[in-house]
Amino acid sequence: MRTVQRGEFEGGSVFIDGDWKPLSEAKVSMFDWGFTRSDVTYDVVSAWKGAFFRLDDHLDRFFASLDKLHMRIPYGRAEVRRILHGCVVAGGLDDAYVAMVCTRGVPPRGARDPRLATNRFYAYALPFVWIAHPEKQAAGIDLHVSSRIRIAPESVDPTIKNYHWIDLVLSMFDAYDRGADTSCVVDAQGNVAEGPGFNVFLVKDGIVRTPGRGVLEGISRKTVIELCGALGIPLRVEAVPAADLARADEVFLSSTGGGVLPIAKIDGQAFPRWPGPVTKRLQDAYWALHDDPRYRDPVVG
Ligand code: PLP
């Protein structure tokens, strides 16, 4: 692999076919099962002020997802790390959305056996993507609790980060129809599942609660769970009935796309205290962790 120049592809870069290239070269075959069957896994890590946040956790999750989907890539962990650094450097970015993707690939024509496809690896870096822009956060995010049921964990293991998002995307349309900003979906028992790009937490009587199954185990969710332990905030990881959201004292989201995001309203009904004190504490602690050398990986290339 060559050495990339900083800002070689100003604004973003893709790693494809063994080299870093401009974003205009970010293409997949229409015959790749990643496209025709959503047979793909990916991971997204953030870079903030020139350093990756919890890159090792994202690499762990990505390599675990590959194993669970019987996928192989021609790069080891150290090489993937170097590729991701290269994407950020080539894109000349300080705050970045950095994705690693593996598709099933294109099987021989007419073949139906997924073992016959050569898996394809891609990576790219874009300017940081927020789940809700800072201005929207300041105005107050209205969360719609959709009655749509998240694809069952018995069907697709949600701990494999995947593109099975049609339930989530349609729930966003439900939200926009009602004038809300984003949405979360439920499981078959009516418990909270997750939303498009985030996990969901509530706070009631000082106790933080978040679903324990049927969700992607977000790295920012893990961070919140660890912060609750470090700050002595009581936490229960358990089934959370969707109806409890509107009755909570505070609700917040967690995502690589913005960390801890306070919710101002549930389906138009405003929380009396927003952002709530527990959410604010966790949000401040989340951003403070970006200076912690245990989680910081300065971008080099
Ligand atoms: N749930 C889903 C469905 C997601 O797609 C994401 C992130 O994209 C999350 C939760 C949050 O995960 P993380 O904290 O790793 O960003």
Short mmCIF file of C-alpha atoms in Angstrom, two decimals, residues 111-269:
data_model
loop_
_atom_site.label_atom_id
_atom_site.label_comp_id
_atom_site.label_asym_id
_atom_site.label_seq_id
_atom_site.Cartn_x
_atom_site.Cartn_y
_atom_site.Cartn_z
CA ALA A 111 -24.82 -19.56 -9.05
CA ARG A 112 -26.95 -19.51 -5.89
CA ASP A 113 -24.32 -20.69 -3.42
CA PRO A 114 -22.98 -17.77 -1.35
CA ARG A 115 -19.73 -19.68 -0.77
CA LEU A 116 -18.86 -19.18 -4.44
CA ALA A 117 -18.70 -15.38 -4.23
CA THR A 118 -15.48 -13.51 -3.54
CA ASN A 119 -16.22 -11.04 -0.77
CA ARG A 120 -15.37 -7.39 -1.44
CA PHE A 121 -13.95 -4.89 1.02
CA TYR A 122 -14.40 -1.13 0.80
CA ALA A 123 -13.75 1.77 3.16
CA TYR A 124 -14.44 5.47 2.97
CA ALA A 125 -14.33 8.69 4.96
CA LEU A 126 -16.82 11.55 4.67
CA PRO A 127 -17.27 14.73 6.72
CA PHE A 128 -18.85 13.88 10.13
CA VAL A 129 -22.54 12.92 9.89
CA TRP A 130 -24.89 13.86 12.74
CA ILE A 131 -28.02 11.87 13.64
CA ALA A 132 -29.42 15.33 14.42
CA HIS A 133 -27.53 18.51 13.57
CA PRO A 134 -26.41 20.66 16.54
CA GLU A 135 -29.07 23.27 15.58
CA LYS A 136 -31.77 20.56 15.64
CA GLN A 137 -30.44 19.33 18.98
CA ALA A 138 -30.64 22.88 20.35
CA ALA A 139 -34.19 23.27 19.01
CA GLY A 140 -35.17 19.92 20.60
CA ILE A 141 -35.54 16.53 18.92
CA ASP A 142 -39.09 15.14 18.71
CA LEU A 143 -39.00 11.30 18.69
CA HIS A 144 -41.86 9.34 17.15
CA VAL A 145 -42.44 5.92 18.71
CA SER A 146 -43.50 3.86 15.70
CA SER A 147 -45.59 0.71 16.03
CA ARG A 148 -43.50 -0.92 13.30
CA ILE A 149 -41.76 -4.07 14.47
CA ARG A 150 -38.01 -4.30 14.03
CA ILE A 151 -36.84 -7.27 11.97
CA ALA A 152 -36.74 -10.10 14.51
CA PRO A 153 -33.39 -11.00 16.12
CA GLU A 154 -34.26 -14.65 15.45
CA SER A 155 -34.21 -13.80 11.72
CA VAL A 156 -31.23 -11.49 11.44
CA ASP A 157 -28.80 -11.22 14.34
CA PRO A 158 -28.91 -7.47 15.05
CA THR A 159 -25.43 -7.54 16.62
CA ILE A 160 -24.14 -8.01 13.04
CA LYS A 161 -24.20 -4.43 11.80
CA ASN A 162 -26.30 -4.58 8.65
CA TYR A 163 -28.24 -2.66 6.01
CA HIS A 164 -31.64 -4.25 6.78
CA TRP A 165 -33.14 -0.84 7.27
CA ILE A 166 -36.49 -0.74 5.43
CA ASP A 167 -38.43 -1.00 8.72
CA LEU A 168 -36.36 1.87 10.11
CA VAL A 169 -36.62 3.98 6.96
CA LEU A 170 -40.42 3.58 6.80
CA SER A 171 -40.64 4.54 10.46
CA MET A 172 -38.85 7.79 9.54
CA PHE A 173 -41.61 8.51 7.02
CA ASP A 174 -44.14 7.81 9.81
CA ALA A 175 -42.29 10.37 11.92
CA TYR A 176 -42.17 13.05 9.23
CA ASP A 177 -45.92 12.58 8.54
CA ARG A 178 -46.53 13.46 12.18
CA GLY A 179 -44.10 16.40 12.26
CA ALA A 180 -41.55 14.52 14.39
CA ASP A 181 -37.82 14.51 13.63
CA THR A 182 -36.92 10.85 13.91
CA SER A 183 -38.33 7.55 15.08
CA CYS A 184 -37.75 4.34 16.94
CA VAL A 185 -39.37 0.96 16.36
CA VAL A 186 -40.53 -1.79 18.70
CA ASP A 187 -40.24 -5.57 19.04
CA ALA A 188 -43.11 -8.06 18.69
CA GLN A 189 -43.92 -7.66 22.42
CA GLY A 190 -44.20 -3.87 22.16
CA ASN A 191 -40.86 -3.15 23.79
CA VAL A 192 -38.55 -0.44 22.48
CA ALA A 193 -36.02 -1.72 19.93
CA GLU A 194 -33.87 0.93 18.26
CA GLY A 195 -33.93 3.69 15.69
CA PRO A 196 -32.28 4.49 12.34
CA GLY A 197 -28.67 4.76 13.50
CA PHE A 198 -29.13 4.86 17.26
CA ASN A 199 -29.97 3.04 20.48
CA VAL A 200 -32.60 4.38 22.88
CA PHE A 201 -32.35 5.06 26.64
CA LEU A 202 -34.81 6.40 29.20
CA VAL A 203 -34.33 7.74 32.71
CA LYS A 204 -37.02 7.27 35.37
CA ASP A 205 -36.56 8.07 39.07
CA GLY A 206 -32.79 8.34 38.54
CA ILE A 207 -32.48 4.90 36.91
CA VAL A 208 -31.24 4.59 33.32
CA ARG A 209 -32.86 1.82 31.25
CA THR A 210 -32.10 0.49 27.76
CA PRO A 211 -33.17 -2.64 25.84
CA GLY A 212 -30.97 -5.68 26.36
CA ARG A 213 -31.80 -7.65 23.21
CA GLY A 214 -32.98 -7.24 19.65
CA VAL A 215 -30.68 -4.29 19.03
CA LEU A 216 -27.32 -3.49 17.53
CA GLU A 217 -24.95 -3.26 20.47
CA GLY A 218 -23.81 0.25 19.63
CA ILE A 219 -20.33 1.36 20.63
CA SER A 220 -21.82 4.60 21.94
CA ARG A 221 -24.39 2.46 23.84
CA LYS A 222 -21.46 0.56 25.36
CA THR A 223 -19.87 3.91 26.24
CA VAL A 224 -23.05 5.06 28.01
CA ILE A 225 -23.27 1.75 29.89
CA GLU A 226 -19.64 2.09 31.01
CA LEU A 227 -20.14 5.75 31.96
CA CYS A 228 -23.14 4.86 34.13
CA GLY A 229 -20.84 2.45 36.00
CA ALA A 230 -18.04 5.01 36.30
CA LEU A 231 -20.37 7.82 37.45
CA GLY A 232 -22.40 5.63 39.82
CA ILE A 233 -25.65 6.12 37.86
CA PRO A 234 -28.01 3.14 38.36
CA LEU A 235 -28.59 1.26 35.08
CA ARG A 236 -30.88 -1.57 34.02
CA VAL A 237 -30.33 -3.32 30.68
CA GLU A 238 -33.71 -5.00 30.19
CA ALA A 239 -36.88 -4.99 28.10
CA VAL A 240 -38.35 -1.47 28.04
CA PRO A 241 -42.09 -1.22 27.18
CA ALA A 242 -42.52 1.45 24.49
CA ALA A 243 -45.24 3.11 26.59
CA ASP A 244 -42.60 3.86 29.26
CA LEU A 245 -40.90 6.37 26.97
CA ALA A 246 -43.67 8.96 27.24
CA ARG A 247 -43.84 8.40 31.03
CA ALA A 248 -40.07 8.78 31.52
CA ASP A 249 -38.32 11.75 33.13
CA GLU A 250 -35.74 11.85 30.34
CA VAL A 251 -35.11 10.06 27.05
CA PHE A 252 -31.90 10.13 25.04
CA LEU A 253 -30.34 8.40 22.03
CA SER A 254 -26.81 7.11 21.61
CA SER A 255 -24.98 7.02 18.29
CA THR A 256 -21.54 7.35 16.76
CA GLY A 257 -23.28 10.16 14.85
CA GLY A 258 -23.37 12.57 17.78
CA GLY A 259 -22.91 10.63 21.03
CA VAL A 260 -25.61 11.20 23.64
CA LEU A 261 -28.55 13.04 22.05
CA PRO A 262 -31.25 14.39 24.40
CA ILE A 263 -34.87 13.97 23.31
CA ALA A 264 -37.09 17.01 23.93
CA LYS A 265 -40.46 15.46 22.99
CA ILE A 266 -42.08 12.09 22.49
CA ASP A 267 -44.68 12.35 19.72
CA GLY A 268 -45.07 16.05 20.33
CA GLN A 269 -45.32 15.76 24.13
#
